[in-house]
Amino acid sequence: MRIAVDLNRCQGYAQCVYLAHEVFRLTGQEALTYEPNPDDERRLQVERAAAACPVQAIVIDRLDGAKGSATS
Amino acid sequence: MTVPATVAELVRKFRANGRIVIVGASLAGLRAAEALREEGFTGSLTIIGDEPDEPYDRPPLSKQVLKGWVPADHTTLPRLREVNAQWRLGVTATGLDRAAKQVRLADGEQIPYDRLLIATGTRARQWPNPDEAALDGVYSLRSRDDAAQLQKALAAPPSRVVVIGAGFIGSEVTSVCRELDLPVTVVERGSAPLVGALGGVIGEIAAEIQRDHGVDLRCGLGVSSLEGDSGGHVRRAHLSDGTTVDADVVVASLGSIRNVEWLEGAGLASGFWGVGCDAGGRAFDINGVVTDSIYVAGDVARSPHVLYEYQFLAMEHWDNAVLGAEAAAHNMVNFEPHYRPHLLLPGFWSGQFGLNIKSVGVPPFGDEIVFTQGSVKERRFAAAYGRRGRIVAAVTFDHGKWLEYYGKLIEHSGPFPPPPPGWDQPPDMKPIPAEFPQPGVPTALPDVVLTGHDPSERAAEFRPRPR
């Protein structure tokens, strides 16, 4: 699955790190880095992280499953 | 206000059967395409991109990708919806014929449009000496391929890295080098890192941070040449003070160049500064008259900003690409009075040396700065920029949650120095000069001249200066 984090919005609450630490990481106190293309097995974790983000900064691909038709 | 039936009918027909072409297949191009479909556009949509890949995200390239945590090809952007477009990837747009309403492609094909969105963005400025730029081990960083190659070179590992230029990309690359425990020398022409974006006061703090992390930072200097070995691999950088630095990886982070060459001769207000457009993304022609069918979004767009005395600003920020694209897309499938302005409060972020650096507003628009929260010593602070008694921007180091507070003040044209935030205030809140470099004198730019005598014939024309 593909994700992006709108880091203009992100305020470093770290809820995503708490819920999906294989996908989201903090470097230092506030700087978030993430795996933009996590394994599909992580989907539930990532969806929970996205739902828990206080500023709703996590964007999840809404076309997943339509893989292959990459440039539809 | 009601829209006359004929106009409503035009809009309906265009949405159903119009032809829209987007040139540029990165963040702005993709989000514009999605927004067009979201707005009910069901006509034909063509997206042209010069890279072979579908749209990908760039911020991770200089951070998690370089570090080796995420492969470069894992950065494809998430999609918000189907766009049902004809994708023309891996082919460059080479010309625009506004009379025939066609985009010319490098393969000779002409793509007709009713409405066109220019979202061609910027590219990295390459090391100016082509022979030296072609040496193995010399990199710049903009595309996914750039990131993949540089990551490989950093993983080798090199004996030393030289980073030329300490703007945001250069500083992020430097930070990754230190995280990988690579010796790194930074050569910066200005007085400190990040000076252009954040001024000398913040630049000094950034310089200290780099040095504390073991960076060999050399400011006020340039690289005069790069020297390669007999095998064509870079081995040494010669600096403008006569010293040399041995290195086997050199990263030129010299800023960006706007991708406007393909618009030459099209009669648009385009040049090294970008493509001029109104706040709704409608492109200006060379005379400064707004066009009806051409729109601009993303890094290449330059539009007047209400909060900054209507100065034309180009903003190379992630949210500018997203929100500018959405506004332009909306306006492409609507008519007056339903146009929407793109009134973004600019903002960017950077992760480096374990710090979250963020800003809102336009710091270089200010001439004074005041530290309003936190502690510079602890590298956890907020500072506001002001101009003539008004707050125009703010920057935070590991203080991101407060950015919204400053953003609101800027949006409401609040006073400078700003009212005390009431928490975590430093003892000294006295404004000081922000120390931005004076804008340079532009060289080798074309003159714009007025030609024609009769008012109906008066028009502007580019006259390139002899170099």
Coordinates of C-alpha atoms in Angstrom, one line a residue, chain A residues 2-13 21-25 27-37 55 59-63 66 69-72, chain B residues 31 54 57 60 64 67 69-71 74-85 87 89 179 318-319 347-349 351 354-356 358 398-401 404:
Chain A
R2 CA 1.0 3.6 -0.6
I3 CA 0.9 6.3 1.9
A4 CA 2.2 9.9 2.2
V5 CA 2.2 12.2 5.3
D6 CA 1.3 15.8 4.8
L7 CA 4.2 17.1 7.0
N8 CA 2.8 20.6 6.8
R9 CA 0.0 19.3 8.9
C10 CA 2.0 16.9 11.1
Q11 CA 2.6 18.2 14.5
G12 CA 4.6 15.3 15.9
Y13 CA 1.9 13.8 18.1
H21 CA 6.1 1.7 14.6
E22 CA 7.4 -0.4 11.7
V23 CA 6.0 2.2 9.3
F24 CA 6.4 5.5 11.2
R25 CA 9.4 6.7 13.1
T27 CA 14.0 11.2 14.3
G28 CA 14.6 13.2 17.4
Q29 CA 11.6 14.7 19.2
E30 CA 9.4 15.8 16.3
A31 CA 10.8 15.0 12.9
L32 CA 8.7 12.2 11.4
T33 CA 9.9 9.8 8.7
Y34 CA 7.8 6.9 7.3
E35 CA 7.9 4.0 4.9
P36 CA 5.8 5.3 2.0
N37 CA 5.1 1.8 0.6
V55 CA -4.4 16.5 12.5
V59 CA -2.9 10.1 3.2
I60 CA -3.6 6.5 2.2
D61 CA -3.9 5.3 -1.4
R62 CA -7.6 4.9 -2.2
L63 CA -6.9 2.9 -5.3
A66 CA -6.1 -1.6 -8.5
S69 CA -3.4 -0.3 -13.7
A70 CA -0.7 1.8 -12.2
T71 CA -1.4 4.9 -14.2
S72 CA -5.2 4.8 -14.5
Chain B
R31 CA -3.6 16.3 -7.6
E54 CA 4.1 7.5 -12.3
D57 CA 6.7 12.0 -3.6
P60 CA 11.3 11.2 1.4
Q64 CA 14.6 8.1 4.5
K67 CA 19.5 6.9 4.6
W69 CA 15.7 2.8 5.0
V70 CA 13.3 3.1 2.1
P71 CA 14.0 2.1 -1.5
H74 CA 8.8 3.0 -2.9
T75 CA 7.9 6.6 -3.1
T76 CA 5.0 6.5 -5.6
L77 CA 2.3 8.9 -4.4
P78 CA -0.9 7.5 -3.0
R79 CA -3.9 8.1 -5.2
L80 CA -7.1 9.8 -4.0
R81 CA -9.3 8.6 -6.8
E82 CA -9.2 7.2 -10.4
V83 CA -8.3 9.9 -12.9
N84 CA -9.0 7.9 -16.1
A85 CA -6.3 9.8 -18.0
W87 CA -0.8 9.1 -19.5
L89 CA 5.1 9.3 -19.4
E179 CA 23.7 9.8 10.5
W318 CA 4.5 20.6 -0.9
D319 CA 1.2 22.1 0.1
G347 CA 4.8 26.7 4.8
F348 CA 7.6 24.2 4.7
W349 CA 9.3 21.6 6.8
G351 CA 14.0 17.2 9.0
G354 CA 17.2 15.1 14.5
L355 CA 15.3 18.4 14.4
N356 CA 12.0 19.3 13.0
K358 CA 9.1 24.3 10.1
D398 CA 11.1 21.2 17.4
H399 CA 8.2 23.5 18.3
G400 CA 5.8 22.5 15.5
K401 CA 2.7 22.5 17.6
E404 CA -0.7 27.2 13.9

